[in-house]
Amino acid sequence: MSLTIRLTGTGGAQQVPAFGCDCAACRRARLQEGYRRRPCSAVVKFNDAVTLLDAGIPHLMDDWPAGSFQQFLLTHYHMDHVQGLFPLRWGVGTTIPVYGPPDELGCDDLFKHPGLLDFRPGLEPFVVFELQGLRVTPLPLNHSKLTFGYLLESAHSRVAWLADTAGLPEKTLKFLLNNQPQAMVIDCSHPPQETTPRNHCDVNTVIALNEVIGCPQVILTHISHELDVWMMDNPLPEGFEAGYDGMVLALD
């Protein structure tokens, strides 16, 4: 049974290039499509089942026609993670399950007027559920809105998705230490800082977290143009790499 994860967006709400910015990273991204970063998101494929992990790309319904995926799995209800749902919900046809954290507020009027969307916000921290045979464990994260990361497991694969977060709660850190993911896709919005920023990780924080977890493959996502500028002149440690839009992780 094969598990693949394709990163469809590796930026934050600001994206890269940032509007009005003339830094080296933004200039590069305007000239070369491969350096652009759309809102943080991914596609998870397990055998024949397709799960869209977050829905922040505005034209999402143009990329994914009806019937091409089974469900959404949301980390949280900030606009840059759900804005693609707003036009999609007014489509016609079969309802689409949307799994996510139990945030009663959601985002704007999505819960009040769900249209095609069948919201299932009953996920509980560290309680495993299945999506067409793929085991999913919600992991609490540190963010300004109720946010879950996820451990995704097949019979032979284990990958952690950890965006958006500033550091990790102690229980989540211990869970990852005990469950040893093969790969970890983690929020790293900022170049190295003296202390962990308020809502997102910096490079130093991610390195310190993995000193505890010991994951052999760490992929950075939710990357800002400031971090892109820093990475132009500074290598990441061995075992760490910057994700990019379109990157595919194939796990067997």
Coordinates of N, CA and C in Angstrom, one line a residue:
M1 N 0.9 -1.2 0.0 CA 0.0 0.0 0.0 C 0.9 1.2 0.0
S2 N 0.7 2.1 -1.0 CA 1.6 3.3 -1.1 C 1.0 4.5 -0.6
L3 N 1.8 5.4 0.1 CA 1.4 6.7 0.6 C 2.3 7.7 0.0
T4 N 1.7 8.7 -0.7 CA 2.5 9.8 -1.2 C 1.9 11.1 -0.7
I5 N 2.7 12.1 -0.5 CA 2.3 13.4 -0.1 C 2.9 14.5 -1.0
R6 N 2.1 15.2 -1.7 CA 2.6 16.3 -2.6 C 2.3 17.7 -2.0
L7 N 3.3 18.5 -1.8 CA 3.2 19.8 -1.2 C 2.6 20.7 -2.3
T8 N 1.4 21.2 -2.1 CA 0.8 22.1 -3.1 C 1.0 23.5 -2.8
G9 N 1.4 23.8 -1.5 CA 1.8 25.2 -1.1 C 2.7 25.1 0.0
T10 N 3.8 25.9 0.0 CA 4.8 25.9 1.1 C 5.0 27.3 1.7
G11 N 4.1 28.2 1.4 CA 4.2 29.6 1.9 C 3.2 29.8 3.0
G12 N 3.2 31.0 3.6 CA 2.2 31.5 4.6 C 1.2 32.3 3.9
A13 N 0.4 33.0 4.7 CA -0.6 33.9 4.2 C -0.1 35.0 3.3
Q14 N 1.2 35.4 3.5 CA 1.8 36.5 2.7 C 2.2 36.0 1.4
Q15 N 2.5 34.7 1.3 CA 3.0 34.0 0.1 C 4.4 34.6 -0.4
V16 N 4.9 33.9 -1.4 CA 6.2 34.4 -2.0 C 6.0 34.4 -3.5
P17 N 6.1 35.5 -4.2 CA 6.6 36.8 -3.7 C 5.5 37.5 -2.9
A18 N 6.0 38.3 -2.0 CA 5.1 39.1 -1.2 C 4.7 40.4 -1.9
F19 N 3.5 40.8 -1.8 CA 3.0 42.0 -2.5 C 3.9 43.2 -2.2
G20 N 4.4 43.9 -3.2 CA 5.2 45.1 -3.1 C 6.6 44.9 -2.6
C21 N 7.0 43.7 -2.4 CA 8.4 43.5 -1.9 C 9.4 43.4 -3.0
D22 N 10.6 44.0 -2.8 CA 11.6 43.9 -3.8 C 12.9 43.2 -3.3
C23 N 12.7 42.3 -2.3 CA 13.9 41.6 -1.8 C 14.3 40.6 -2.8
A24 N 15.5 40.0 -2.6 CA 16.1 39.1 -3.6 C 15.2 37.9 -3.8
A25 N 14.6 37.4 -2.7 CA 13.7 36.2 -2.9 C 12.4 36.5 -3.7
C26 N 11.8 37.6 -3.4 CA 10.6 38.0 -4.2 C 10.9 38.3 -5.6
R27 N 12.1 39.0 -5.9 CA 12.4 39.2 -7.3 C 12.7 37.9 -8.0
R28 N 13.3 36.9 -7.3 CA 13.6 35.6 -7.9 C 12.3 34.9 -8.2
A29 N 11.3 34.9 -7.3 CA 10.1 34.2 -7.4 C 9.2 34.8 -8.6
R30 N 9.3 36.1 -8.8 CA 8.6 36.7 -9.9 C 9.1 36.3 -11.3
L31 N 10.4 36.0 -11.3 CA 11.1 35.6 -12.5 C 11.0 34.1 -12.8
Q32 N 11.0 33.3 -11.7 CA 11.0 31.8 -11.8 C 9.9 31.2 -11.0
E33 N 9.0 30.6 -11.8 CA 7.8 30.0 -11.2 C 8.1 29.0 -10.0
G34 N 9.2 28.3 -10.2 CA 9.5 27.3 -9.2 C 9.9 27.8 -7.8
Y35 N 10.1 29.1 -7.7 CA 10.4 29.7 -6.4 C 9.2 30.3 -5.7
R36 N 8.0 30.3 -6.4 CA 6.8 30.9 -5.8 C 6.3 29.9 -4.7
R37 N 5.7 30.5 -3.7 CA 5.1 29.7 -2.6 C 3.7 30.1 -2.4
R38 N 2.8 29.2 -2.6 CA 1.3 29.4 -2.4 C 1.0 29.0 -0.9
P39 N -0.2 29.2 -0.5 CA -0.6 28.9 0.9 C -0.3 27.5 1.3
C40 N 0.2 27.2 2.5 CA 0.6 25.9 3.0 C -0.5 24.9 2.8
S41 N -0.2 23.8 2.1 CA -1.2 22.8 1.8 C -0.6 21.6 1.2
A42 N -1.3 20.5 1.1 CA -0.8 19.3 0.5 C -1.9 18.4 0.0
V43 N -1.5 17.4 -0.8 CA -2.4 16.3 -1.3 C -1.8 15.0 -0.8
V44 N -2.7 14.3 -0.1 CA -2.3 13.0 0.5 C -3.0 11.9 -0.3
K45 N -2.2 11.0 -0.9 CA -2.7 9.9 -1.7 C -2.3 8.6 -1.0
F46 N -3.4 7.8 -0.7 CA -3.1 6.5 -0.1 C -3.9 5.5 -0.9
N47 N -3.2 4.7 -1.6 CA -3.8 3.8 -2.6 C -4.7 4.6 -3.6
D48 N -6.0 4.4 -3.6 CA -6.8 5.2 -4.6 C -7.5 6.4 -3.9
A49 N -7.3 6.6 -2.6 CA -8.0 7.7 -1.9 C -7.1 8.9 -1.9
V50 N -7.8 10.1 -2.2 CA -7.1 11.4 -2.2 C -7.7 12.3 -1.1
T51 N -6.8 12.8 -0.3 CA -7.3 13.7 0.8 C -6.6 15.1 0.5
L52 N -7.3 16.2 0.5 CA -6.7 17.5 0.4 C -6.5 18.0 1.8
L53 N -5.2 18.2 2.1 CA -4.8 18.7 3.5 C -4.7 20.2 3.4
D54 N -5.7 20.8 4.0 CA -5.9 22.3 4.0 C -6.4 22.7 2.7
A55 N -7.0 23.9 2.6 CA -7.8 24.4 1.4 C -7.6 25.8 1.2
G56 N -6.3 26.3 1.4 CA -6.1 27.7 1.3 C -5.8 28.3 -0.1
I57 N -5.7 27.4 -1.1 CA -5.4 27.9 -2.4 C -6.7 28.4 -3.0
P58 N -6.8 29.7 -3.4 CA -8.1 30.3 -3.8 C -8.8 29.5 -4.9
H59 N -8.1 29.1 -5.9 CA -8.7 28.5 -7.1 C -8.6 26.9 -7.0
L60 N -8.7 26.4 -5.8 CA -8.6 25.0 -5.5 C -9.6 24.2 -6.3
M61 N -10.8 24.7 -6.5 CA -11.8 23.9 -7.3 C -11.5 23.8 -8.7
D62 N -10.6 24.7 -9.2 CA -10.2 24.6 -10.6 C -9.2 23.4 -10.8
D63 N -8.4 23.2 -9.7 CA -7.4 22.2 -9.8 C -7.9 20.8 -9.5
W64 N -9.1 20.8 -8.7 CA -9.6 19.5 -8.3 C -11.1 19.4 -8.6
P65 N -11.4 18.9 -9.8 CA -12.8 18.8 -10.2 C -13.6 17.8 -9.3
A66 N -14.9 17.9 -9.4 CA -15.8 17.0 -8.6 C -15.4 15.5 -8.8
G67 N -15.3 14.8 -7.8 CA -15.0 13.4 -7.8 C -13.5 13.0 -7.8
S68 N -12.7 14.0 -7.9 CA -11.2 13.7 -7.9 C -10.6 13.6 -6.6
F69 N -11.3 13.8 -5.5 CA -10.8 13.6 -4.2 C -11.9 13.2 -3.3
Q70 N -11.5 12.6 -2.1 CA -12.6 12.0 -1.2 C -13.0 13.0 -0.1
Q71 N -12.0 13.8 0.5 CA -12.3 14.6 1.6 C -11.2 15.7 1.8
F72 N -11.6 16.6 2.7 CA -10.6 17.6 3.2 C -10.2 17.2 4.6
L73 N -9.0 17.5 4.9 CA -8.5 17.4 6.3 C -7.8 18.7 6.7
L74 N -8.5 19.5 7.6 CA -8.0 20.8 7.9 C -7.2 20.9 9.2
T75 N -6.2 21.7 9.2 CA -5.4 21.9 10.4 C -6.1 22.9 11.3
H76 N -6.6 24.0 10.7 CA -7.3 25.0 11.5 C -8.1 26.0 10.5
Y77 N -8.8 26.9 11.1 CA -9.7 27.7 10.3 C -9.2 29.2 10.1
H78 N -7.9 29.4 10.0 CA -7.5 30.7 9.5 C -7.7 30.7 8.0
M79 N -8.0 32.0 7.5 CA -8.4 32.1 6.1 C -7.4 31.5 5.1
D80 N -6.1 31.6 5.3 CA -5.1 31.1 4.4 C -5.1 29.6 4.3
H81 N -5.9 28.9 5.2 CA -6.0 27.5 5.1 C -7.4 27.0 4.7
V82 N -8.3 27.9 4.5 CA -9.7 27.5 4.1 C -10.3 28.3 3.0
Q83 N -9.7 29.3 2.5 CA -10.4 30.2 1.6 C -10.8 29.5 0.3
G84 N -10.2 28.4 -0.1 CA -10.7 27.7 -1.3 C -12.0 27.0 -1.1
L85 N -12.5 26.9 0.1 CA -13.8 26.2 0.4 C -14.9 27.1 0.1
F86 N -14.7 28.5 0.1 CA -15.8 29.4 0.0 C -16.6 29.3 -1.3
P87 N -15.9 29.3 -2.4 CA -16.7 29.2 -3.7 C -17.1 27.7 -3.9
L88 N -16.2 26.8 -3.5 CA -16.5 25.4 -3.8 C -17.8 24.9 -3.2
R89 N -18.1 25.4 -2.0 CA -19.3 24.9 -1.3 C -20.6 25.1 -2.0
W90 N -20.6 26.1 -3.0 CA -21.9 26.4 -3.7 C -22.0 25.6 -5.0
G91 N -21.1 24.6 -5.1 CA -21.3 23.7 -6.3 C -22.5 22.8 -6.1
V92 N -22.6 21.8 -7.1 CA -23.7 20.9 -7.0 C -23.2 19.5 -7.0
G93 N -24.0 18.5 -6.5 CA -23.5 17.2 -6.5 C -23.4 16.6 -5.1
T94 N -22.5 15.6 -4.9 CA -22.3 14.9 -3.7 C -21.7 15.7 -2.6
T95 N -22.1 15.6 -1.4 CA -21.4 16.3 -0.3 C -20.0 15.8 -0.1
I96 N -19.1 16.7 0.5 CA -17.7 16.4 0.7 C -17.4 16.4 2.2
P97 N -16.9 15.4 2.8 CA -16.6 15.4 4.2 C -15.4 16.4 4.4
V98 N -15.5 17.1 5.5 CA -14.4 18.0 5.9 C -14.1 17.7 7.4
Y99 N -12.9 17.1 7.6 CA -12.4 16.8 9.0 C -11.5 17.9 9.5
G100 N -11.6 18.2 10.8 CA -10.8 19.2 11.4 C -11.0 19.4 12.9
P101 N -10.2 20.3 13.5 CA -10.3 20.5 14.9 C -11.7 21.0 15.4
P102 N -12.1 20.8 16.6 CA -13.4 21.2 17.1 C -13.4 22.7 17.5
D103 N -13.2 23.5 16.5 CA -13.3 25.0 16.6 C -14.7 25.5 16.3
E104 N -15.4 25.9 17.4 CA -16.8 26.3 17.2 C -17.0 27.5 16.3
L105 N -16.0 28.3 16.2 CA -16.1 29.6 15.4 C -15.9 29.3 14.0
G106 N -15.0 28.3 13.7 CA -14.7 28.1 12.3 C -14.1 29.3 11.6
C107 N -14.6 29.6 10.4 CA -14.1 30.8 9.6 C -15.3 31.4 9.0
D108 N -15.6 32.7 9.3 CA -16.7 33.4 8.7 C -18.0 32.6 8.8
D109 N -18.7 32.4 7.7 CA -20.0 31.7 7.7 C -20.0 30.3 7.2
L110 N -18.8 29.7 7.2 CA -18.7 28.3 6.6 C -19.6 27.3 7.3
F111 N -19.7 27.4 8.6 CA -20.5 26.4 9.4 C -22.0 26.8 9.2
K112 N -22.4 28.0 9.1 CA -23.8 28.5 8.9 C -24.3 28.1 7.5
H113 N -23.5 28.3 6.5 CA -23.9 28.0 5.2 C -22.9 27.1 4.5
P114 N -22.9 25.8 4.8 CA -21.9 24.9 4.4 C -22.0 24.4 2.9
G115 N -23.2 24.5 2.3 CA -23.4 24.1 1.0 C -23.1 22.6 0.9
L116 N -22.1 22.3 0.0 CA -21.7 20.9 -0.3 C -20.9 20.3 0.9
L117 N -20.4 21.1 1.8 CA -19.4 20.7 2.7 C -20.1 20.0 3.9
D118 N -19.6 18.8 4.3 CA -20.1 18.1 5.4 C -19.0 18.2 6.5
F119 N -19.1 19.2 7.4 CA -18.1 19.4 8.4 C -18.2 18.4 9.5
R120 N -17.1 17.8 9.8 CA -17.0 16.8 10.9 C -15.9 17.2 11.8
P121 N -16.2 18.2 12.7 CA -15.2 18.8 13.6 C -14.9 18.0 14.9
G122 N -15.3 16.7 14.9 CA -15.2 16.0 16.2 C -13.9 15.3 16.5
L123 N -12.8 15.7 15.8 CA -11.6 15.1 16.1 C -11.1 15.4 17.5
E124 N -10.4 14.4 18.1 CA -9.9 14.6 19.4 C -8.4 14.4 19.4
P125 N -7.6 15.1 20.3 CA -6.2 15.0 20.3 C -5.7 13.6 20.6
F126 N -4.8 13.0 19.8 CA -4.2 11.7 20.1 C -5.2 10.5 19.9
V127 N -6.4 10.8 19.4 CA -7.3 9.7 19.1 C -7.3 9.4 17.6
V128 N -6.9 8.2 17.3 CA -6.7 7.8 15.9 C -8.0 7.6 15.2
F129 N -8.1 8.0 14.0 CA -9.2 7.7 13.1 C -8.7 7.3 11.7
E130 N -9.6 6.8 10.9 CA -9.1 6.3 9.6 C -9.8 7.0 8.4
L131 N -9.0 7.2 7.4 CA -9.5 7.7 6.1 C -9.1 6.7 5.0
Q132 N -10.1 5.9 4.6 CA -9.9 4.8 3.7 C -8.7 4.0 4.0
G133 N -8.5 3.6 5.2 CA -7.4 2.7 5.7 C -6.2 3.5 6.1
L134 N -6.1 4.8 5.8 CA -4.9 5.5 6.3 C -5.2 6.0 7.8
R135 N -4.3 5.6 8.7 CA -4.4 6.0 10.1 C -4.0 7.4 10.3
V136 N -4.9 8.2 11.0 CA -4.6 9.6 11.2 C -4.7 9.9 12.7
T137 N -3.7 10.5 13.3 CA -3.7 10.9 14.7 C -3.6 12.4 14.8
P138 N -4.6 13.1 15.3 CA -4.6 14.6 15.5 C -3.6 14.9 16.6
L139 N -2.7 15.9 16.4 CA -1.7 16.4 17.3 C -1.9 17.9 17.6
P140 N -2.1 18.2 18.8 CA -2.2 19.7 19.2 C -1.0 20.4 18.8
L141 N -1.2 21.7 18.3 CA 0.0 22.5 18.0 C -0.2 23.9 18.7
N142 N 0.9 24.7 18.7 CA 0.8 26.0 19.4 C 0.6 27.1 18.3
H143 N -0.6 27.6 18.3 CA -1.0 28.6 17.3 C -2.0 29.5 17.9
S144 N -2.4 30.6 17.2 CA -3.3 31.6 17.7 C -4.8 31.2 17.6
K145 N -5.0 30.1 16.9 CA -6.3 29.5 16.7 C -6.2 28.0 16.9
L146 N -7.2 27.3 17.4 CA -7.2 25.9 17.7 C -6.7 25.2 16.4
T147 N -5.5 24.5 16.6 CA -4.8 23.9 15.4 C -4.4 22.5 15.7
F148 N -4.5 21.6 14.7 CA -4.0 20.2 14.8 C -3.0 20.0 13.7
G149 N -1.9 19.3 14.1 CA -1.1 18.7 13.1 C -1.6 17.2 13.0
Y150 N -1.0 16.4 12.2 CA -1.4 15.0 12.0 C -0.3 14.1 11.8
L151 N -0.3 12.9 12.5 CA 0.6 11.8 12.1 C -0.2 10.9 11.2
L152 N 0.4 10.7 10.0 CA -0.3 9.9 8.9 C 0.5 8.6 8.8
E153 N -0.3 7.5 9.0 CA 0.4 6.2 9.0 C -0.3 5.1 8.1
S154 N 0.6 4.4 7.4 CA 0.2 3.2 6.7 C 0.9 2.1 7.3
A155 N 0.8 0.9 6.7 CA 1.5 -0.3 7.3 C 3.0 -0.1 7.4
H156 N 3.6 0.6 6.5 CA 5.0 0.8 6.4 C 5.5 2.2 6.4
S157 N 4.6 3.2 6.6 CA 5.0 4.6 6.5 C 4.4 5.4 7.7
R158 N 5.2 6.4 8.1 CA 4.8 7.3 9.1 C 5.3 8.7 8.9
V159 N 4.5 9.6 8.7 CA 4.9 11.0 8.4 C 4.1 12.0 9.3
A160 N 4.8 13.0 9.8 CA 4.1 14.0 10.6 C 3.9 15.3 9.9
W161 N 2.8 15.9 9.9 CA 2.5 17.2 9.3 C 2.2 18.2 10.4
L162 N 3.1 19.2 10.5 CA 3.1 20.1 11.7 C 3.1 21.5 11.3
A163 N 1.9 22.0 10.8 CA 1.8 23.4 10.4 C 0.4 23.8 10.7
D164 N 0.2 24.9 11.3 CA 1.0 26.0 11.7 C 1.3 25.9 13.2
T165 N 2.6 26.2 13.6 CA 2.9 26.0 15.1 C 4.2 26.8 15.4
A166 N 4.2 27.2 16.7 CA 5.4 27.8 17.3 C 5.9 26.9 18.3
G167 N 7.0 26.1 18.0 CA 7.4 25.1 18.9 C 6.3 24.0 18.9
L168 N 6.4 23.1 19.9 CA 5.4 22.0 20.0 C 5.0 21.9 21.4
P169 N 3.7 21.6 21.7 CA 3.3 21.3 23.1 C 4.0 20.1 23.6
E170 N 4.2 20.0 24.9 CA 5.0 18.9 25.4 C 4.5 17.6 25.1
K171 N 3.1 17.4 25.2 CA 2.5 16.1 24.9 C 2.7 15.7 23.4
T172 N 2.7 16.7 22.5 CA 2.9 16.4 21.1 C 4.4 16.0 20.9
L173 N 5.3 16.7 21.5 CA 6.7 16.4 21.4 C 7.0 15.0 21.9
K174 N 6.4 14.6 23.0 CA 6.6 13.3 23.6 C 6.0 12.2 22.7
F175 N 4.8 12.5 22.1 CA 4.2 11.5 21.2 C 5.1 11.3 20.0
L176 N 5.6 12.3 19.4 CA 6.5 12.2 18.2 C 7.8 11.4 18.6
L177 N 8.3 11.7 19.7 CA 9.5 10.9 20.2 C 9.2 9.5 20.3
N178 N 8.0 9.1 20.8 CA 7.6 7.7 21.0 C 7.2 7.0 19.7
N179 N 6.7 7.8 18.7 CA 6.2 7.2 17.5 C 7.1 7.4 16.3
Q180 N 8.2 8.1 16.4 CA 9.3 8.2 15.4 C 8.8 8.2 13.9
P181 N 8.4 9.4 13.5 CA 8.0 9.5 12.1 C 9.3 9.4 11.2
Q182 N 9.1 8.8 10.0 CA 10.1 8.7 9.0 C 10.5 10.1 8.4
A183 N 9.4 10.9 8.3 CA 9.6 12.2 7.7 C 8.7 13.2 8.5
M184 N 9.1 14.4 8.6 CA 8.4 15.4 9.3 C 8.3 16.7 8.5
V185 N 7.1 17.1 8.1 CA 6.9 18.4 7.4 C 6.4 19.4 8.5
I186 N 7.3 20.4 8.7 CA 7.1 21.3 9.8 C 7.1 22.8 9.5
D187 N 6.3 23.6 10.1 CA 6.3 25.0 10.0 C 7.7 25.6 10.3
C188 N 8.2 26.4 9.4 CA 9.4 27.1 9.6 C 9.4 28.4 8.9
S189 N 8.7 29.4 9.5 CA 8.4 30.7 8.8 C 9.6 31.6 8.8
H190 N 10.5 31.5 9.8 CA 11.4 32.6 10.0 C 12.9 32.1 10.0
P191 N 13.8 32.9 9.6 CA 15.2 32.6 9.8 C 15.6 32.6 11.3
P192 N 16.8 32.2 11.7 CA 17.1 32.0 13.1 C 16.8 33.2 13.9
Q193 N 16.1 33.0 15.1 CA 15.8 34.0 16.0 C 16.4 33.7 17.4
E194 N 16.5 34.6 18.3 CA 17.0 34.3 19.6 C 16.0 33.5 20.4
T195 N 14.7 33.8 20.2 CA 13.6 33.1 20.9 C 12.6 32.7 19.8
T196 N 11.8 31.7 20.1 CA 10.7 31.2 19.2 C 9.7 32.3 19.0
P197 N 9.4 32.7 17.7 CA 8.4 33.7 17.5 C 7.0 33.2 18.0
R198 N 6.0 34.1 18.0 CA 4.8 33.9 18.7 C 3.9 32.8 18.0
N199 N 3.8 32.8 16.7 CA 2.9 31.9 16.0 C 3.5 30.9 15.1
H200 N 4.7 31.0 14.8 CA 5.4 30.1 13.8 C 6.8 29.9 14.2
C201 N 7.3 28.7 13.8 CA 8.7 28.4 14.1 C 9.8 29.2 13.3
D202 N 11.0 29.3 13.9 CA 12.1 29.7 13.2 C 13.1 28.5 13.0
V203 N 14.2 28.7 12.3 CA 15.1 27.6 12.1 C 15.7 27.0 13.4
N204 N 16.0 27.9 14.3 CA 16.6 27.4 15.6 C 15.6 26.5 16.3
T205 N 14.3 26.9 16.3 CA 13.3 26.1 17.0 C 13.2 24.8 16.4
V206 N 13.1 24.7 15.1 CA 13.0 23.4 14.4 C 14.1 22.5 14.7
I207 N 15.3 23.0 14.6 CA 16.5 22.2 14.9 C 16.5 21.7 16.3
A208 N 16.1 22.5 17.3 CA 16.0 22.1 18.7 C 14.9 21.0 18.9
L209 N 13.8 21.2 18.2 CA 12.7 20.1 18.3 C 13.3 18.8 17.8
N210 N 14.0 18.8 16.6 CA 14.4 17.5 16.1 C 15.6 16.9 16.8
E211 N 16.3 17.7 17.7 CA 17.2 17.1 18.6 C 16.6 16.2 19.6
V212 N 15.3 16.5 19.9 CA 14.5 15.6 20.7 C 13.9 14.4 19.9
I213 N 13.3 14.8 18.8 CA 12.5 13.8 18.0 C 13.4 12.8 17.3
G214 N 14.4 13.3 16.7 CA 15.4 12.5 15.9 C 14.9 12.0 14.6
C215 N 14.0 12.8 13.9 CA 13.5 12.4 12.6 C 14.6 12.5 11.6
P216 N 14.8 11.5 10.7 CA 15.9 11.6 9.7 C 15.6 12.5 8.5
Q217 N 14.4 12.9 8.3 CA 14.0 13.7 7.2 C 13.1 14.8 7.6
V218 N 13.6 16.1 7.7 CA 12.8 17.2 8.1 C 12.6 18.2 7.0
I219 N 11.4 18.4 6.6 CA 11.0 19.3 5.5 C 10.4 20.5 6.0
L220 N 10.9 21.7 5.7 CA 10.4 22.9 6.1 C 9.2 23.4 5.2
T221 N 8.2 24.0 5.8 CA 7.1 24.5 5.0 C 6.6 25.8 5.7
H222 N 5.6 26.5 5.1 CA 5.1 27.7 5.6 C 6.3 28.8 5.7
I223 N 7.0 28.8 4.6 CA 8.3 29.5 4.5 C 8.0 31.0 4.0
S224 N 8.6 31.9 4.7 CA 8.5 33.3 4.3 C 9.5 33.8 3.3
H225 N 9.3 35.0 2.7 CA 10.4 35.5 1.9 C 11.6 35.8 2.7
E226 N 11.5 36.2 3.9 CA 12.7 36.5 4.8 C 13.5 35.2 4.9
L227 N 12.9 34.1 5.2 CA 13.6 32.8 5.3 C 14.3 32.4 3.9
D228 N 13.5 32.6 2.9 CA 14.1 32.3 1.5 C 15.4 33.2 1.3
V229 N 15.4 34.5 1.7 CA 16.6 35.3 1.6 C 17.7 34.7 2.4
W230 N 17.4 34.3 3.6 CA 18.4 33.8 4.5 C 19.0 32.5 3.9
M231 N 18.2 31.6 3.4 CA 18.6 30.4 2.8 C 19.5 30.5 1.6
M232 N 19.4 31.7 0.9 CA 20.3 32.0 -0.2 C 21.8 31.9 0.2
D233 N 22.1 32.3 1.4 CA 23.5 32.4 1.9 C 23.8 31.4 3.0
N234 N 22.8 30.7 3.5 CA 23.1 29.8 4.6 C 22.5 28.4 4.4
P235 N 23.4 27.4 4.5 CA 22.9 26.0 4.3 C 22.1 25.5 5.5
L236 N 21.1 24.6 5.3 CA 20.4 24.0 6.4 C 21.2 22.8 6.9
P237 N 21.0 22.4 8.1 CA 21.8 21.2 8.6 C 21.4 19.9 7.8
E238 N 22.3 18.9 7.9 CA 22.1 17.7 7.3 C 20.8 17.1 7.8
G239 N 20.0 16.5 6.8 CA 18.7 16.0 7.2 C 17.5 16.9 7.1
F240 N 17.9 18.2 6.9 CA 16.8 19.3 6.8 C 16.8 19.8 5.3
E241 N 15.6 20.1 4.8 CA 15.5 20.6 3.5 C 14.3 21.5 3.4
A242 N 14.4 22.5 2.6 CA 13.2 23.4 2.4 C 12.3 22.8 1.4
G243 N 11.0 22.7 1.8 CA 10.0 22.2 0.9 C 9.8 23.2 -0.2
Y244 N 9.2 22.8 -1.3 CA 8.8 23.7 -2.4 C 7.5 23.2 -3.0
D245 N 6.8 24.1 -3.6 CA 5.5 23.8 -4.2 C 5.7 22.7 -5.3
G246 N 5.0 21.6 -5.2 CA 5.1 20.5 -6.1 C 6.0 19.4 -5.6
M247 N 6.7 19.6 -4.5 CA 7.5 18.5 -4.0 C 6.7 17.3 -3.6
V248 N 7.2 16.1 -3.9 CA 6.5 14.9 -3.6 C 7.3 14.0 -2.7
L249 N 6.7 13.5 -1.6 CA 7.3 12.6 -0.7 C 6.6 11.2 -1.0
A250 N 7.4 10.3 -1.4 CA 6.9 8.9 -1.7 C 7.4 8.0 -0.5
L251 N 6.4 7.5 0.2 CA 6.7 6.7 1.4 C 6.1 5.3 1.2
D252 N 7.0 4.3 1.4 CA 6.5 2.9 1.3 C 6.6 2.2 2.6

